[in-house]
XYZ file of C-alpha atoms in Angstrom:
110
model
C 44.437 14.226 -18.256
C 41.525 14.083 -16.072
C 40.866 17.100 -13.856
C 41.041 16.003 -9.853
C 38.070 18.225 -9.042
C 36.210 16.207 -12.209
C 37.417 12.867 -10.608
C 36.303 13.397 -7.005
C 32.952 15.110 -8.052
C 32.311 12.023 -10.262
C 33.240 9.606 -7.431
C 31.274 11.374 -5.007
C 28.034 11.356 -7.221
C 28.690 7.656 -7.978
C 28.873 7.250 -4.228
C 25.545 9.130 -3.905
C 23.925 7.158 -6.374
C 24.984 3.870 -5.012
C 23.460 4.887 -1.537
C 20.072 6.159 -3.027
C 19.631 2.853 -5.177
C 20.332 1.018 -2.042
C 17.907 2.752 0.070
C 14.914 2.090 -3.085
C 16.029 -1.474 -3.303
C 15.219 -2.121 0.606
C 11.849 -0.972 0.109
C 9.321 -1.952 1.715
C 11.927 -2.520 4.899
C 13.174 1.062 5.215
C 14.051 1.636 8.737
C 14.942 4.849 10.686
C 17.023 6.573 10.352
C 15.669 6.578 6.744
C 12.345 6.824 6.397
C 9.936 6.166 3.506
C 7.200 8.978 3.040
C 4.009 8.505 0.788
C 1.647 11.493 0.604
C -2.127 11.589 0.660
C -2.204 11.904 -3.081
C -0.553 8.267 -3.689
C -2.531 6.681 -0.692
C -5.809 8.091 -1.732
C -6.051 7.728 -5.213
C -4.084 4.477 -5.111
C -5.039 3.013 -1.585
C -5.164 -0.492 -2.888
C -2.032 -0.211 -5.235
C 0.437 1.289 -3.218
C 2.446 -1.920 -2.820
C 2.418 -2.055 -6.744
C 3.710 1.715 -6.965
C 6.630 1.161 -4.261
C 7.475 -2.007 -6.417
C 8.152 0.033 -9.471
C 9.861 2.654 -6.950
C 12.112 -0.170 -6.364
C 12.637 -1.162 -9.861
C 13.124 2.408 -11.316
C 16.364 2.253 -13.429
C 15.431 4.952 -16.319
C 17.867 7.326 -15.293
C 19.535 9.378 -18.180
C 21.310 12.828 -18.652
C 17.485 14.410 -18.847
C 16.598 13.585 -15.815
C 19.354 12.788 -13.655
C 22.044 15.381 -14.903
C 23.854 14.900 -11.734
C 23.967 10.964 -11.761
C 22.726 10.945 -8.149
C 19.656 8.493 -8.502
C 17.636 11.190 -6.315
C 14.570 11.669 -8.308
C 12.221 9.350 -10.611
C 9.094 9.630 -12.522
C 6.831 7.247 -14.184
C 3.132 7.134 -15.373
C 1.055 5.069 -13.216
C -2.767 4.500 -14.593
C -2.651 7.672 -16.273
C -1.296 9.494 -13.326
C 2.453 10.557 -13.148
C 4.240 9.424 -10.104
C 7.406 11.135 -8.715
C 9.606 10.144 -6.146
C 12.583 11.764 -4.802
C 15.249 11.168 -1.963
C 16.586 13.741 0.028
C 19.481 13.950 2.315
C 18.701 15.213 5.672
C 22.007 14.398 7.305
C 20.537 13.826 10.786
C 18.292 16.515 10.994
C 15.242 15.380 13.111
C 16.813 12.100 13.463
C 16.560 11.317 9.756
C 19.154 10.588 7.178
C 17.485 9.726 3.993
C 14.196 10.732 3.162
C 12.436 8.749 0.159
C 9.177 10.578 -0.910
C 6.535 9.058 -3.395
C 4.021 11.689 -4.443
C 1.681 12.555 -7.423
C 3.355 14.579 -9.764
C 0.542 17.329 -9.024
C 1.696 17.493 -5.458
C 5.048 18.483 -6.107
């Protein structure tokens, strides 16, 4: 028989993953109270390729136990033209007027 606390945790993580996936799938139309942030490293290193990088974030689906142990879909990494790109989602829970913040950065900026 499954542990009720474990079942609740799994459901919460699944709901979180769905919420975060919806945010990423809404690129480039993310609106307040959510926000999309690009670091200076991304915009400075790849100024003409930001749309392609955002498309790769939007389509990212390489989640596994190694990079997503809690199954929340809140972080991803991929190679882009020899640079590792990270993206992460943070839940600000309404702090400073924002809910979800999706940040796209060079791995070296983490």
